[in-house]
XYZ file of N, CA, C and O in Angstrom:
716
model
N -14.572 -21.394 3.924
C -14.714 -20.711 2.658
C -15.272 -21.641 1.586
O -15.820 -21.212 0.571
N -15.124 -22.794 1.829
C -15.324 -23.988 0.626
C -17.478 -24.043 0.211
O -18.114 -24.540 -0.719
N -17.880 -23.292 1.411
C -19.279 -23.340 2.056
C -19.676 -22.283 0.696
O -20.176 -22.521 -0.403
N -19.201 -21.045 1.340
C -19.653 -19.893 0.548
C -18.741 -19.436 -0.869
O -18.825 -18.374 -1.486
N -18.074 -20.322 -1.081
C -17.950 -20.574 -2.780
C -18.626 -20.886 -3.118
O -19.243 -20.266 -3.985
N -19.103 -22.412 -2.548
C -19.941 -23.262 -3.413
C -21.361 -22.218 -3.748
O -22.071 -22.090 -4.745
N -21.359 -21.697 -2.644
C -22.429 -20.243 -3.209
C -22.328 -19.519 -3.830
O -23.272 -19.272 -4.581
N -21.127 -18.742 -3.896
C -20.716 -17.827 -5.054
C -20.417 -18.324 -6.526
O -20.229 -17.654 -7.542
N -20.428 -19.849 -6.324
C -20.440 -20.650 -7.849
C -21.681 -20.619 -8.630
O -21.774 -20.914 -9.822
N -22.742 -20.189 -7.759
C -24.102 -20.794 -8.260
C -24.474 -19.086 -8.918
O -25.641 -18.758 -9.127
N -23.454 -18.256 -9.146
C -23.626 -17.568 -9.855
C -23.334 -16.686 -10.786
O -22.517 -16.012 -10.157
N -23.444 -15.908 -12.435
C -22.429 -15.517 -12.947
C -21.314 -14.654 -12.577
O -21.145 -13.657 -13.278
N -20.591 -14.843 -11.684
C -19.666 -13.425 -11.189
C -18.696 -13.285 -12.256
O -18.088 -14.228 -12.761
N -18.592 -12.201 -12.541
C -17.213 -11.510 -13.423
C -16.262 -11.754 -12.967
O -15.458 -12.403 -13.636
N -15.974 -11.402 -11.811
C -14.636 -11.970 -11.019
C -14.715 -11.870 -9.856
O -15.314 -10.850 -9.517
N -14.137 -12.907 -8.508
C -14.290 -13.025 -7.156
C -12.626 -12.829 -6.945
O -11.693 -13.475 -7.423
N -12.648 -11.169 -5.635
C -11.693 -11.255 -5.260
C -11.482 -11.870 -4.011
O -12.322 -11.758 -3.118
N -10.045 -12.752 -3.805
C -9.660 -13.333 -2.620
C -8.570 -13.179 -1.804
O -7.382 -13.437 -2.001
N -9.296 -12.601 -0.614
C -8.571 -12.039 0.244
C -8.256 -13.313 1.316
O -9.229 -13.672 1.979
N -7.142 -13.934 1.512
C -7.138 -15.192 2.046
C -6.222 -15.153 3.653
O -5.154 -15.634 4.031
N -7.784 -13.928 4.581
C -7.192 -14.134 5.364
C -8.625 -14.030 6.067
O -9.581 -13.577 5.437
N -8.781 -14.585 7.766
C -9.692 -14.145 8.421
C -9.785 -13.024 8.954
O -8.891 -12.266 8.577
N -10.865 -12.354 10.059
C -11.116 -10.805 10.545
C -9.913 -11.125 11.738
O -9.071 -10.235 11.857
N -9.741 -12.592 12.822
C -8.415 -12.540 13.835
C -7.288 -12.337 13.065
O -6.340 -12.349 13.850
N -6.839 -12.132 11.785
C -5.477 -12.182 11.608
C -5.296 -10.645 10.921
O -4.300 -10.174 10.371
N -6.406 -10.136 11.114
C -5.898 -8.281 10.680
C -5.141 -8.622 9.297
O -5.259 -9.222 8.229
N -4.150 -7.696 10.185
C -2.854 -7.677 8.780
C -1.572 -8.524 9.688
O -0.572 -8.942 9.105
N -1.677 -8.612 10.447
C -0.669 -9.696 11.145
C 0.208 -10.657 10.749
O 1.421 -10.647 10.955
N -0.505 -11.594 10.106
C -0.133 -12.857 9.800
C -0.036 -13.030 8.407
O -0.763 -12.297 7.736
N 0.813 -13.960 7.712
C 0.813 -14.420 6.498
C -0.995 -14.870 5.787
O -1.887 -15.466 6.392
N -1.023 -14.332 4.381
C -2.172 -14.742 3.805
C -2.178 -16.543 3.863
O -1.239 -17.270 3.540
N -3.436 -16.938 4.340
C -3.783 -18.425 4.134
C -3.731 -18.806 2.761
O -4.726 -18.612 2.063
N -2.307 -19.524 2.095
C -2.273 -19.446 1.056
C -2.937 -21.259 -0.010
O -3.010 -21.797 -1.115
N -3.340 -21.458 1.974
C -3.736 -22.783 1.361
C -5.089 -22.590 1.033
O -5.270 -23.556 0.291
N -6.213 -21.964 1.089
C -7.257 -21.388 1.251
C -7.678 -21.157 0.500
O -8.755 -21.594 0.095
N -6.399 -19.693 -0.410
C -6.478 -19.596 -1.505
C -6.238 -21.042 -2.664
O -7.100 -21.734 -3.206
N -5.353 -21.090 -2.714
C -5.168 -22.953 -3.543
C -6.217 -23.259 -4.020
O -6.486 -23.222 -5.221
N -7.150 -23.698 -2.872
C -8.538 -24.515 -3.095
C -9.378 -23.584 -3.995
O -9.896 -23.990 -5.035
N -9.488 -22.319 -3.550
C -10.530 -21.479 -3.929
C -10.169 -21.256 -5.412
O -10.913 -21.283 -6.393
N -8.748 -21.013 -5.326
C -8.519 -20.668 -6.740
C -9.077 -21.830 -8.057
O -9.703 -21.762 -9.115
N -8.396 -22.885 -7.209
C -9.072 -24.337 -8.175
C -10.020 -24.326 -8.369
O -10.350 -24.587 -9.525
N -10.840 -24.085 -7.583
C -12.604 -24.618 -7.188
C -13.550 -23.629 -7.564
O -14.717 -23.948 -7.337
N -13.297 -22.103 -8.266
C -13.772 -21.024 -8.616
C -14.684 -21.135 -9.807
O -14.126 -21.779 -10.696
N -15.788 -20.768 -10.108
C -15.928 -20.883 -11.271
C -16.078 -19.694 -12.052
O -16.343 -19.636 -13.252
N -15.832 -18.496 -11.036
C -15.509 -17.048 -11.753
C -13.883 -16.773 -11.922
O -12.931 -17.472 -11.577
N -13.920 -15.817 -12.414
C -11.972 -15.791 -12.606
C -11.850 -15.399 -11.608
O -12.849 -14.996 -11.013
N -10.542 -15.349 -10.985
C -10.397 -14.868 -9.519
C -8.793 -14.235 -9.754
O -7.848 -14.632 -10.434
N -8.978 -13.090 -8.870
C -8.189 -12.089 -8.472
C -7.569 -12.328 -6.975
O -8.218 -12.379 -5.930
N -6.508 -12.427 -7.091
C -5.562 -12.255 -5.443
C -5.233 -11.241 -4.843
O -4.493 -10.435 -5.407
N -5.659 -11.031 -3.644
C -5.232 -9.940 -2.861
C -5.031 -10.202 -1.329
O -5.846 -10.710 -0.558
N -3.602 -9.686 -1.020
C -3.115 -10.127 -0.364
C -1.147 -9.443 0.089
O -0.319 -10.287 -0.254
N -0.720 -8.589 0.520
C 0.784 -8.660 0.880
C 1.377 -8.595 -0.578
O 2.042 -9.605 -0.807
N 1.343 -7.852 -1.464
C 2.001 -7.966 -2.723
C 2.671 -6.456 -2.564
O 1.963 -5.490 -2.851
N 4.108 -6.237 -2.084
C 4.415 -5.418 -1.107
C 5.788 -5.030 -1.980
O 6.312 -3.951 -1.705
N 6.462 -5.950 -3.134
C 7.577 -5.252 -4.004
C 7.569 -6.703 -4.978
O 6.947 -7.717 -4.662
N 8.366 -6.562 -6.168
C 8.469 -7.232 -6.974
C 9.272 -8.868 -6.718
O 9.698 -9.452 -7.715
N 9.367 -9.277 -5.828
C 9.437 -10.135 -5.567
C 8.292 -11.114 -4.714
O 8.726 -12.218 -4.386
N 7.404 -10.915 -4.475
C 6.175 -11.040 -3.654
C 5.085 -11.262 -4.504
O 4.139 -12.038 -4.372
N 5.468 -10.128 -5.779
C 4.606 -10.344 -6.908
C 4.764 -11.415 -8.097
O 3.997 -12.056 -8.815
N 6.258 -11.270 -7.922
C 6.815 -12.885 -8.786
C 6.631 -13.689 -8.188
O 5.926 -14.422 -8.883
N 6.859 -14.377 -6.789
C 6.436 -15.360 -6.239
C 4.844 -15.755 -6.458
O 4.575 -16.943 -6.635
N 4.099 -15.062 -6.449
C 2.214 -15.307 -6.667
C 1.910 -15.873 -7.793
O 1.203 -16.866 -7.962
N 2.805 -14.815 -9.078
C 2.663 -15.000 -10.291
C 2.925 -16.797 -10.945
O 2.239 -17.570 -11.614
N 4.286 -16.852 -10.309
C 5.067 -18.012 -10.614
C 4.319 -19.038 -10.129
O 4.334 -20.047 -10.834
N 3.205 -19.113 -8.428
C 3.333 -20.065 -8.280
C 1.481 -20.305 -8.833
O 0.781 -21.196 -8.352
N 1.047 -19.443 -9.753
C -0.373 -19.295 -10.105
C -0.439 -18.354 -11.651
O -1.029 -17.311 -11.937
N 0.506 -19.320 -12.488
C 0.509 -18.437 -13.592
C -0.746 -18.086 -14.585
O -0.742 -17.330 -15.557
N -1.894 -18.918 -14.010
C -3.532 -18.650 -14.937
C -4.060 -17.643 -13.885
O -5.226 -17.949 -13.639
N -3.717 -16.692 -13.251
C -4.690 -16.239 -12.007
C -4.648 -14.722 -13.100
O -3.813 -14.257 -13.875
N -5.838 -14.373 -12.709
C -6.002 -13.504 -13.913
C -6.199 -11.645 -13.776
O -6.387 -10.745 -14.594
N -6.020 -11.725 -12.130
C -5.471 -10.427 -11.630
C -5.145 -10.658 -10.173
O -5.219 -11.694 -9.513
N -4.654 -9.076 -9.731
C -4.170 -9.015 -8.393
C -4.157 -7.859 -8.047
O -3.492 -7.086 -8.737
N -4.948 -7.286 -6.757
C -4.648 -6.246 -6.333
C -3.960 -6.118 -5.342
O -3.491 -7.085 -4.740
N -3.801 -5.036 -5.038
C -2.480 -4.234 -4.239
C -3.404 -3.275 -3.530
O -4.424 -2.794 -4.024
N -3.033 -3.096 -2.567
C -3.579 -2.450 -1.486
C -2.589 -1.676 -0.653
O -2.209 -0.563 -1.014
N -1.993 -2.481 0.908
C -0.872 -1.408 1.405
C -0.058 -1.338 0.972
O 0.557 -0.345 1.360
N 0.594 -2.062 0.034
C 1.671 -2.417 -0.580
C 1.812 -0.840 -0.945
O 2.400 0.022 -0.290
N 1.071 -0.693 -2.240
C 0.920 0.464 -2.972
C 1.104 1.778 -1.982
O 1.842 2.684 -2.366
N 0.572 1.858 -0.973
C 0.738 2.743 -0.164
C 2.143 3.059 0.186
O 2.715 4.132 -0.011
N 2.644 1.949 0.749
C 4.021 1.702 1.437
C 5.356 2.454 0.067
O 6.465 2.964 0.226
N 4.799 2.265 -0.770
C 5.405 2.339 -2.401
C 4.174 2.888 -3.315
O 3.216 2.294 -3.810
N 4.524 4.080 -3.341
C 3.565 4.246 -4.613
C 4.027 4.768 -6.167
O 3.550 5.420 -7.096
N 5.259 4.055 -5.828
C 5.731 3.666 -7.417
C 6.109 2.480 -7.495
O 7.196 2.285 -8.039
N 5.266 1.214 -6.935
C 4.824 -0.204 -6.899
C 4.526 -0.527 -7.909
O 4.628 -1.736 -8.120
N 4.050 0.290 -8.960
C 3.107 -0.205 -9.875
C 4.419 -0.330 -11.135
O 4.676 -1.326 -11.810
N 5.051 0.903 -11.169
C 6.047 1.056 -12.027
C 6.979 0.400 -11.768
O 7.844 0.395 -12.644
N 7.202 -0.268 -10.761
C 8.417 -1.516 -10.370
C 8.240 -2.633 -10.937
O 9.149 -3.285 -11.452
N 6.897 -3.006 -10.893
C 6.240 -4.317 -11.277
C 6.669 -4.405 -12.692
O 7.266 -5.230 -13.384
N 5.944 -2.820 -12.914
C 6.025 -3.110 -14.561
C 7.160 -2.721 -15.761
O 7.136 -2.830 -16.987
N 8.172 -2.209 -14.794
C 9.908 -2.325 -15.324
C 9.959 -0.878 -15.523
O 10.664 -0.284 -16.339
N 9.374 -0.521 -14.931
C 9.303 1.329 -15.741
C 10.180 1.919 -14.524
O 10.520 3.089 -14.700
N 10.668 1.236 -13.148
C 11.437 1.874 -12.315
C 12.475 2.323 -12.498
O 13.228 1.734 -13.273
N 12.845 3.387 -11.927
C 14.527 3.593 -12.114
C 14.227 4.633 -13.183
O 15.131 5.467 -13.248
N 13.197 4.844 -14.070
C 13.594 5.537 -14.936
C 13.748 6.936 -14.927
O 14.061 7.555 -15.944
N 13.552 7.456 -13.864
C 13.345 9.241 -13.156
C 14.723 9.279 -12.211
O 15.298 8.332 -11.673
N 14.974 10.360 -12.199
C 16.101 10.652 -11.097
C 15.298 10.677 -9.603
O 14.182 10.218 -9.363
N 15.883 11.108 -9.023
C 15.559 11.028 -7.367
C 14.640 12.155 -6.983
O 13.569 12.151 -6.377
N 15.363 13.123 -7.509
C 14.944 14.346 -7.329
C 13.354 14.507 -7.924
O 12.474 15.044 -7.251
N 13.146 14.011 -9.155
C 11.431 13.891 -9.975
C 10.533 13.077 -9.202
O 9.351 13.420 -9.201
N 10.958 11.815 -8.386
C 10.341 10.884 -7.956
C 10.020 11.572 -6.343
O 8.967 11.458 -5.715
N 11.226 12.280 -5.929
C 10.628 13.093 -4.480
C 8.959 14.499 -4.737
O 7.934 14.875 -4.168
N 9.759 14.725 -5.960
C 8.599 15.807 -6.444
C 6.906 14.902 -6.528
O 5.891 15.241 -5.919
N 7.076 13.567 -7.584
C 6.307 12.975 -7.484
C 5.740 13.105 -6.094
O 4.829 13.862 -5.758
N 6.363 12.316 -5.382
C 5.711 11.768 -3.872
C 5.137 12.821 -2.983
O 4.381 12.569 -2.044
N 5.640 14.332 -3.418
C 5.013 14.883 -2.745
C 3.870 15.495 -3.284
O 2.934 16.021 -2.684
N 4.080 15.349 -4.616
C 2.461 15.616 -5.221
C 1.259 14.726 -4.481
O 0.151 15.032 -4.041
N 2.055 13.399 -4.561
C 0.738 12.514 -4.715
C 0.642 12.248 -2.866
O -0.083 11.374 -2.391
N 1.434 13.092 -2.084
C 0.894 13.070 -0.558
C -0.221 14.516 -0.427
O -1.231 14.610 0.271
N 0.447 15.648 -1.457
C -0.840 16.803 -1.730
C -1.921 16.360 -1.928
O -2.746 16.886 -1.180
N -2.413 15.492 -2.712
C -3.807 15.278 -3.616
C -4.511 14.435 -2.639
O -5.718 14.558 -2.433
N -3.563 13.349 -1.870
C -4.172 13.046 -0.866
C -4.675 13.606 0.608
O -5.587 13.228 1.343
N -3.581 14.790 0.747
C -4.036 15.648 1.822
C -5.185 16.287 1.506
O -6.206 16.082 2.163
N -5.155 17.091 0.519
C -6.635 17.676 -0.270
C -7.888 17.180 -0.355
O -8.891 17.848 -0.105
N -7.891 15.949 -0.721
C -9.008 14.980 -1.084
C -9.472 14.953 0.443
O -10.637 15.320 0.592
N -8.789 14.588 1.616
C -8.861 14.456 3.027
C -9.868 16.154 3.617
O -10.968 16.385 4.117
N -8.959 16.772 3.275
C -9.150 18.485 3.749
C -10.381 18.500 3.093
O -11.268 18.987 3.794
N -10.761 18.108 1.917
C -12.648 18.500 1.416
C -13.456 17.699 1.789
O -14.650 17.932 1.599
N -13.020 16.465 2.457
C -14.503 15.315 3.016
C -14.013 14.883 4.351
O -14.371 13.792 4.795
N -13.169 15.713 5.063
C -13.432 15.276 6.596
C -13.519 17.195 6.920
O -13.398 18.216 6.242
N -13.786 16.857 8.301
C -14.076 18.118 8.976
C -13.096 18.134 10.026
O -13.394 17.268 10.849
N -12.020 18.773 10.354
C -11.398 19.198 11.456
C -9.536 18.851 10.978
O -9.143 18.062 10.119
N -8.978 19.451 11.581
C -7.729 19.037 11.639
C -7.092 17.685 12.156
O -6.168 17.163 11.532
N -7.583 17.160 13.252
C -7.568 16.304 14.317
C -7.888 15.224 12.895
O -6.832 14.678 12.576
N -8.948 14.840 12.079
C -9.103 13.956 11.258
C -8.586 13.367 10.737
O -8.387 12.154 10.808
N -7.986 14.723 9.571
C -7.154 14.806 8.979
C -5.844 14.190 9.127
O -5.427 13.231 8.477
N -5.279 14.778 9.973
C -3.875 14.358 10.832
C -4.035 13.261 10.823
O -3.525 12.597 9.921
N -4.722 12.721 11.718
C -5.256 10.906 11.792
C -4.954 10.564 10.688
O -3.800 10.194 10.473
N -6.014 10.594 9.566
C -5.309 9.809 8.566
C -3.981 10.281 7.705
O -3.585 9.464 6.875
N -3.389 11.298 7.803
C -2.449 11.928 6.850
C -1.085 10.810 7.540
O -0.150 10.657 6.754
N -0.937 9.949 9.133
C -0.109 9.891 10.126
C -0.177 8.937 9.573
O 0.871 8.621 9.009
N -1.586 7.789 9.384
C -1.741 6.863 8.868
C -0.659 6.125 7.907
O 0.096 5.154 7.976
N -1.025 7.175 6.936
C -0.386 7.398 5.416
C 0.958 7.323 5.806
O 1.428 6.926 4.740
N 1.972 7.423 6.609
C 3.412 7.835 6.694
C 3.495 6.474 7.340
O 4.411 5.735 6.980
N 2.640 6.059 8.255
C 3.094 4.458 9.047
C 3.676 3.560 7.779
O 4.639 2.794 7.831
N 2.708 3.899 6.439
C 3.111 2.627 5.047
C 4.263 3.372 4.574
O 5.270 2.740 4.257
N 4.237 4.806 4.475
C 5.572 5.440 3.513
C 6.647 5.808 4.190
O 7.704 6.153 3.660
N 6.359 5.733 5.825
C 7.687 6.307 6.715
C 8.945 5.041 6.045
O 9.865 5.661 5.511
N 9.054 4.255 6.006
C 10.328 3.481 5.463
C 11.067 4.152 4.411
O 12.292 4.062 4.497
N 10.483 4.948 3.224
C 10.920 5.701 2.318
C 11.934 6.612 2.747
O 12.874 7.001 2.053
N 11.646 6.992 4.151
C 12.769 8.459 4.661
C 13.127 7.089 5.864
O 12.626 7.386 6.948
N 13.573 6.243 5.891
C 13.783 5.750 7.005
C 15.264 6.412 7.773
O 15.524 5.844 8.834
N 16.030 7.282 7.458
C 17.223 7.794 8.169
C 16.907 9.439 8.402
O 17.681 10.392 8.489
N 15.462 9.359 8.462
C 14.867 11.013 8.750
C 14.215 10.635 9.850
O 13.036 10.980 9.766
N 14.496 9.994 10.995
C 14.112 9.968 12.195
C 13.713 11.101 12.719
O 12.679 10.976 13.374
N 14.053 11.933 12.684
C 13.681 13.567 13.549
C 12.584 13.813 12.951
O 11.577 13.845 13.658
N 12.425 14.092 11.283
C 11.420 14.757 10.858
C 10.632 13.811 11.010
O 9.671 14.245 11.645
N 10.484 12.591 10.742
C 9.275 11.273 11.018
C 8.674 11.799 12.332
O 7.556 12.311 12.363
N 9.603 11.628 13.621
C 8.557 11.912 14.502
C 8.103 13.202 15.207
O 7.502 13.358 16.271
N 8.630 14.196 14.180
C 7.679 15.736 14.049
C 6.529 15.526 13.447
O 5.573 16.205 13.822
N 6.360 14.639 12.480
C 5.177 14.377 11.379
C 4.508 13.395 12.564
O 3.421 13.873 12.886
N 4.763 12.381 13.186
C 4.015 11.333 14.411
C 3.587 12.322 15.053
O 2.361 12.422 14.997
N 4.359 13.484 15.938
C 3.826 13.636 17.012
C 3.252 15.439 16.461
O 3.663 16.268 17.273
N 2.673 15.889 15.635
C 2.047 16.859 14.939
C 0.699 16.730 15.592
O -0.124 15.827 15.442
N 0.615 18.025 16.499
C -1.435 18.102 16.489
C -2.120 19.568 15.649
O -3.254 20.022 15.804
N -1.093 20.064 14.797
C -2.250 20.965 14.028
C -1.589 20.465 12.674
O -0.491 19.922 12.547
N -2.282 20.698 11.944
C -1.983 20.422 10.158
C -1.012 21.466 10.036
O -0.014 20.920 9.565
N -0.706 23.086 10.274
C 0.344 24.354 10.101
C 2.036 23.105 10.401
O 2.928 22.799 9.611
N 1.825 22.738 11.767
C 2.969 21.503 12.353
C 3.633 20.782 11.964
O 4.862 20.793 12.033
N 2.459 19.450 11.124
C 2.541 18.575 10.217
C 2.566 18.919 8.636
O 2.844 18.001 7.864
N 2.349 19.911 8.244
C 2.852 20.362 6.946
C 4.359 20.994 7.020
O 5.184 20.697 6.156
N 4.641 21.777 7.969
C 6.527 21.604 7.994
C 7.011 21.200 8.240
O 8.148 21.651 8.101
N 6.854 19.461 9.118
C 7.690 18.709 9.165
C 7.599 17.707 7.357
O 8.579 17.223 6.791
N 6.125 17.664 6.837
C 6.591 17.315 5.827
C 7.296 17.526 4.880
O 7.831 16.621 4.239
N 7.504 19.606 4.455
C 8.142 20.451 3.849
C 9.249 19.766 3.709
O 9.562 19.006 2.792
N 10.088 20.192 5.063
C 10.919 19.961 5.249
C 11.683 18.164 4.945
O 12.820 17.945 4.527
N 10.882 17.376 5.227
C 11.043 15.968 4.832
C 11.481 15.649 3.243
O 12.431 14.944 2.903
N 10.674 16.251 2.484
C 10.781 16.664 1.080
C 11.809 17.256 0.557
O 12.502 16.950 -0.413
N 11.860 18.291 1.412
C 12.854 19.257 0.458
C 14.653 18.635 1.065
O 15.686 18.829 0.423
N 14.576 17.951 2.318
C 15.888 17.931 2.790
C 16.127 16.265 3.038
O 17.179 15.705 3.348
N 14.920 15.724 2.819
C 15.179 14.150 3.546
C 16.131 13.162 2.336
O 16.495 13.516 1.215
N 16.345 11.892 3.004
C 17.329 11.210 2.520
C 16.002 10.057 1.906
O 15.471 9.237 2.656
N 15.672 10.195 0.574
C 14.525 9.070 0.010
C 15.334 7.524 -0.042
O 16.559 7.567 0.071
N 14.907 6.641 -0.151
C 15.156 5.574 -0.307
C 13.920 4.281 -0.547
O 13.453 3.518 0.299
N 13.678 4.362 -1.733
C 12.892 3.130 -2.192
C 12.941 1.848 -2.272
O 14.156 1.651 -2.287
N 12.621 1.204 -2.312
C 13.067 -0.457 -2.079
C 13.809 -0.870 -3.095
O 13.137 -1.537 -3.881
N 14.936 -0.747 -3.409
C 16.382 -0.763 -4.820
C 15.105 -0.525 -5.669
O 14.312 -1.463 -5.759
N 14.865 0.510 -6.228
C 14.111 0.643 -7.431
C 14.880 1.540 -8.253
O 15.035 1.522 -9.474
N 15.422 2.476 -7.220
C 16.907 3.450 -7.542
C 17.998 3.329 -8.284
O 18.055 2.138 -8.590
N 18.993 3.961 -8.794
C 20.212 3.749 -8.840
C 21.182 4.449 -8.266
O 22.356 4.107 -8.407
């Protein structure tokens, strides 16, 4: 990476994000945080971290140990939690259980929707809707039954009442964001 900085130095960038991992380590392995270090030092655009920033402790650790770094994105994290953002930023806890299930199932609608108008078929769909539950299945983690009605779903009619039902009857649990 030290190669193609020195390239990306030689020009005005607004900001370089760094993802400090290679294509063998997928999502597998811990971000190369030594990698980052250098890059961060050696940058001459501002630089953004991205990387496993997965609950508010993950995000204090980055922060703390890189307090000039001047953003950070979130990626599965957000998925896994998509009231990540409001944890970070102290606003958790402030909804009952019941608003925050309503939430979540809005914001699994808009994503089913968005899916249902730019792919073609059910089979797609499903694919990624299954996707989506691999990061948020921990949320219902003591809804074992309905989880793997929603896994093992091959028409969307299937997989929309095991989600119904997930919603309207499941046991939520967020990463202590609750009370």
């Amino acid at each position: 990476f030290d190669r193609l900085l020195s390239i990306y130095n030689r020009f005005p960038l607004k900001e370089l994000i760094i993802h400090p991992r290679v294509l063998k380590d997928f999502y597998k392995y811990t971000p190369r945080m030594e990698a980052f270090r250098n890059a961060f030092a050696n940058s001459a655009a501002p630089v953004c971290y991205n990387g496993d920033i997965v609950d508010r402790e993950s995000y204090e650790r980055l922060t703390a140990a890189y307090p000039a770094l001047d953003a950070v994105m979130i990626g599965r994290g957000l998925l896994a939690d998509p009231f990540l953002i409001e944890t970070l930023s102290g606003q958790a806890g402030t909804e009952r259980r019941r608003t925050q299930i309503e939430r979540l199932s809005a914001f699994h609608q808009q994503i089913l929707e968005g899916y249902c108008q730019t792919m073609s078929g059910d089979k797609n769909v499903l694919f990624k809707m299954k996707e989506l539950w691999f990061y948020m299945g921990h949320l219902f983690e003591e809804n074992k039954k309905q989880m793997k009605k929603i896994k093992k779903s091959q028409k969307l009619s299937d997989y929309m009442e095991a989600v119904d039902s997930l919603f309207e009857e499941g046991e939520f649990h967020a990463w202590g964001t609750f009370e």
